[in-house]
Amino acid sequence: MKLALPVAFIVFAAGACCCCGGDSLEDFDPAELGLPATPAVGASGSASAPVPANEKVRVVSVHSEDAYYSDRAKIEGRECVTSAETTLNDGYHGGSITCGSDSYYFYKVELVDLGAAPAAPSSAVAGTRAKESLPSGTRVKILDVAADDAYYSDRTSIIGKLCTLQEASSFKDGEWHGGSITCDDASSYYFYKAAYERQ
């Protein structure tokens, strides 16, 4: 014989299985059940604010208005390092980012902040840095390339080259030069921030 239960009893029994208290989920500790804890997302915990320079980030998505949108399949998901503090545009980040040997200047990209990047070993060459603007035609040795320069990811192949300025260098931040330069190996660069030793 089947026993018919009142509807109220069935509803109560179903309700007894759920957590209805407002604080219950906040107090839930995955470790108590042997589950992995939720991983922390970066130092700031949010990519809704500008991400500082030299910060490790993960590229979540490239916006359709960004120049690299067509390359998004090989960019999204990569872990990279910001070369300078990002700017915000409609909730998306813009700025210079280095991903391994690749460098990008994004207009609109979604990022997750993973915290400060470990300090990279310096590849700078020892030398006496020129501390003032240099005239066109000056012979120089390249001592270093700044993190916010477009050639930063190629610095290991650039530093140490002997070159000639093609124009008077602009001078920034007490140690960095900008402008057009041609090197003895026939390579040419237009630096935003590079350090020179006058020859």
Short mmCIF file of C-alpha atoms in Angstrom, two decimals:
data_model
loop_
_atom_site.label_atom_id
_atom_site.label_comp_id
_atom_site.label_asym_id
_atom_site.label_seq_id
_atom_site.Cartn_x
_atom_site.Cartn_y
_atom_site.Cartn_z
CA MET A 1 0.00 0.00 0.00
CA LYS A 2 1.38 3.41 -0.99
CA LEU A 3 1.36 6.06 1.66
CA ALA A 4 0.30 9.54 0.48
CA LEU A 5 2.23 12.36 2.16
CA PRO A 6 0.84 15.85 2.67
CA VAL A 7 2.21 18.46 0.25
CA ALA A 8 3.47 20.55 3.20
CA PHE A 9 5.65 17.67 4.38
CA ILE A 10 7.23 17.26 0.92
CA VAL A 11 8.02 20.99 0.68
CA PHE A 12 9.52 20.95 4.17
CA ALA A 13 11.67 17.92 3.39
CA ALA A 14 12.99 19.53 0.20
CA GLY A 15 13.63 22.79 2.02
CA ALA A 16 15.62 21.03 4.71
CA CYS A 17 18.27 20.13 2.12
CA CYS A 18 19.14 23.67 1.14
CA CYS A 19 21.06 26.37 2.96
CA CYS A 20 18.72 29.26 3.32
CA GLY A 21 20.59 31.37 5.88
CA GLY A 22 22.06 34.57 4.48
CA ASP A 23 25.47 34.00 6.11
CA SER A 24 25.79 30.28 5.37
CA LEU A 25 27.63 30.67 2.03
CA GLU A 26 29.97 33.30 3.43
CA ASP A 27 30.98 30.94 6.24
CA PHE A 28 31.50 27.99 3.91
CA ASP A 29 35.08 26.67 4.10
CA PRO A 30 36.01 24.37 1.17
CA ALA A 31 39.00 23.03 3.13
CA GLU A 32 36.65 21.47 5.72
CA LEU A 33 35.25 19.22 2.96
CA GLY A 34 38.66 18.53 1.42
CA LEU A 35 37.98 20.81 -1.54
CA PRO A 36 40.61 23.15 -3.01
CA ALA A 37 40.34 26.77 -1.93
CA THR A 38 39.34 29.38 -4.51
CA PRO A 39 42.58 30.79 -5.98
CA ALA A 40 43.31 34.45 -5.31
CA VAL A 41 43.29 36.70 -8.35
CA GLY A 42 46.30 38.98 -8.18
CA ALA A 43 47.37 41.49 -5.59
CA SER A 44 44.61 43.97 -6.34
CA GLY A 45 41.95 41.26 -6.72
CA SER A 46 40.39 43.25 -9.56
CA ALA A 47 41.22 44.37 -13.04
CA SER A 48 38.56 47.08 -12.92
CA ALA A 49 41.26 49.56 -11.83
CA PRO A 50 44.42 50.54 -13.77
CA VAL A 51 47.09 47.84 -13.49
CA PRO A 52 50.53 49.20 -12.49
CA ALA A 53 53.76 48.72 -14.44
CA ASN A 54 55.70 45.47 -14.03
CA GLU A 55 52.55 43.58 -13.02
CA LYS A 56 51.86 40.02 -14.11
CA VAL A 57 48.50 39.76 -15.91
CA ARG A 58 46.44 37.22 -17.82
CA VAL A 59 44.77 38.31 -21.05
CA VAL A 60 41.11 37.33 -20.76
CA SER A 61 39.73 38.79 -23.98
CA VAL A 62 40.63 41.18 -26.78
CA HIS A 63 37.85 43.63 -27.71
CA SER A 64 36.58 43.70 -31.29
CA GLU A 65 37.71 47.35 -31.56
CA ASP A 66 41.33 46.45 -30.75
CA ALA A 67 43.89 46.16 -33.56
CA TYR A 68 44.89 42.69 -32.29
CA TYR A 69 41.34 41.31 -32.34
CA SER A 70 42.10 39.08 -35.34
CA ASP A 71 45.03 37.57 -33.39
CA ARG A 72 42.99 36.98 -30.23
CA ALA A 73 43.19 33.17 -30.51
CA LYS A 74 46.93 33.24 -29.84
CA ILE A 75 46.78 36.10 -27.28
CA GLU A 76 43.85 35.27 -25.00
CA GLY A 77 44.85 33.17 -22.01
CA ARG A 78 48.51 34.23 -22.12
CA GLU A 79 50.31 35.47 -19.03
CA CYS A 80 52.15 38.73 -19.65
CA VAL A 81 53.78 41.68 -17.89
CA THR A 82 52.67 45.31 -18.12
CA SER A 83 55.38 47.70 -19.37
CA ALA A 84 53.60 50.76 -17.93
CA GLU A 85 50.42 51.43 -15.96
CA THR A 86 47.37 50.60 -18.04
CA THR A 87 44.62 53.08 -18.89
CA LEU A 88 40.91 52.28 -18.72
CA ASN A 89 38.53 52.63 -21.66
CA ASP A 90 34.91 51.51 -21.17
CA GLY A 91 36.06 48.94 -18.60
CA TYR A 92 38.86 47.61 -20.81
CA HIS A 93 42.59 48.17 -20.40
CA GLY A 94 44.95 49.88 -22.82
CA GLY A 95 48.72 50.07 -22.86
CA SER A 96 51.97 48.27 -23.51
CA ILE A 97 52.25 44.62 -22.46
CA THR A 98 55.01 42.06 -23.00
CA CYS A 99 54.10 38.39 -23.41
CA GLY A 100 57.33 36.41 -23.54
CA SER A 101 59.13 37.55 -26.69
CA ASP A 102 56.01 39.31 -28.03
CA SER A 103 55.08 42.92 -27.29
CA TYR A 104 51.65 44.48 -27.81
CA TYR A 105 50.14 47.92 -27.42
CA PHE A 106 46.48 47.26 -26.70
CA TYR A 107 43.58 49.68 -27.07
CA LYS A 108 40.92 47.51 -25.39
CA VAL A 109 41.77 44.27 -23.63
CA GLU A 110 40.35 42.56 -20.55
CA LEU A 111 43.00 41.63 -17.98
CA VAL A 112 43.22 39.71 -14.71
CA ASP A 113 45.83 41.11 -12.34
CA LEU A 114 48.06 38.30 -11.04
CA GLY A 115 50.30 40.46 -8.84
CA ALA A 116 53.77 41.93 -9.10
CA ALA A 117 56.01 40.26 -11.66
CA PRO A 118 59.33 38.89 -10.39
CA ALA A 119 62.23 41.20 -11.11
CA ALA A 120 63.95 40.22 -14.33
CA PRO A 121 67.72 40.02 -14.32
CA SER A 122 69.14 43.24 -15.71
CA SER A 123 70.69 43.05 -19.15
CA ALA A 124 71.97 46.62 -18.96
CA VAL A 125 75.60 47.19 -19.93
CA ALA A 126 77.85 49.02 -17.48
CA GLY A 127 78.86 52.45 -18.68
CA THR A 128 78.61 56.15 -18.02
CA ARG A 129 75.15 57.30 -19.04
CA ALA A 130 74.84 60.53 -20.97
CA LYS A 131 72.86 62.87 -18.72
CA GLU A 132 71.83 65.48 -21.28
CA SER A 133 70.44 65.70 -24.78
CA LEU A 134 72.95 64.68 -27.47
CA PRO A 135 73.29 66.35 -30.89
CA SER A 136 72.67 64.67 -34.24
CA GLY A 137 75.69 62.72 -35.46
CA THR A 138 76.87 61.74 -31.95
CA ARG A 139 78.38 58.25 -31.65
CA VAL A 140 76.93 56.27 -28.74
CA LYS A 141 76.82 52.82 -27.19
CA ILE A 142 73.35 51.59 -26.18
CA LEU A 143 73.45 50.77 -22.46
CA ASP A 144 69.82 49.94 -21.72
CA VAL A 145 66.23 50.10 -23.03
CA ALA A 146 63.41 51.23 -20.71
CA ALA A 147 60.52 48.92 -19.84
CA ASP A 148 58.01 51.28 -21.47
CA ASP A 149 59.89 51.42 -24.80
CA ALA A 150 58.49 49.42 -27.74
CA TYR A 151 61.88 47.68 -28.16
CA TYR A 152 62.09 46.50 -24.55
CA SER A 153 61.40 42.85 -25.42
CA ASP A 154 64.29 42.96 -27.94
CA ARG A 155 66.72 44.65 -25.56
CA THR A 156 69.09 41.69 -25.23
CA SER A 157 69.91 41.92 -28.95
CA ILE A 158 70.13 45.75 -28.91
CA ILE A 159 72.13 46.59 -25.79
CA GLY A 160 75.84 47.05 -26.45
CA LYS A 161 75.45 48.18 -30.07
CA LEU A 162 77.51 51.11 -31.35
CA CYS A 163 75.35 53.61 -33.20
CA THR A 164 75.02 57.15 -34.55
CA LEU A 165 72.20 59.54 -33.69
CA GLN A 166 70.21 60.64 -36.73
CA GLU A 167 68.75 63.60 -34.83
CA ALA A 168 69.28 65.38 -31.54
CA SER A 169 68.03 63.11 -28.76
CA SER A 170 65.14 64.09 -26.54
CA PHE A 171 65.95 63.63 -22.86
CA LYS A 172 63.55 62.18 -20.26
CA ASP A 173 63.61 61.33 -16.56
CA GLY A 174 67.28 62.20 -16.08
CA GLU A 175 68.68 59.13 -17.88
CA TRP A 176 66.69 58.19 -21.00
CA HIS A 177 67.06 59.36 -24.60
CA GLY A 178 64.55 59.27 -27.41
CA GLY A 179 64.85 59.65 -31.16
CA SER A 180 66.15 58.08 -34.35
CA ILE A 181 69.40 56.10 -34.34
CA THR A 182 71.32 53.96 -36.85
CA CYS A 183 73.76 51.30 -35.66
CA ASP A 184 76.96 49.93 -37.18
CA ASP A 185 75.25 46.64 -38.09
CA ALA A 186 72.82 48.65 -40.32
CA SER A 187 69.90 48.27 -37.90
CA SER A 188 67.81 51.37 -37.16
CA TYR A 189 65.57 52.25 -34.23
CA TYR A 190 63.32 55.05 -33.09
CA PHE A 191 63.55 54.88 -29.31
CA TYR A 192 61.17 56.34 -26.78
CA LYS A 193 63.54 55.67 -23.88
CA ALA A 194 67.05 54.24 -24.27
CA ALA A 195 70.22 54.88 -22.27
CA TYR A 196 73.41 55.88 -24.12
CA GLU A 197 77.10 56.19 -23.39
CA ARG A 198 78.76 58.83 -25.52
CA GLN A 199 81.70 57.46 -27.52
#
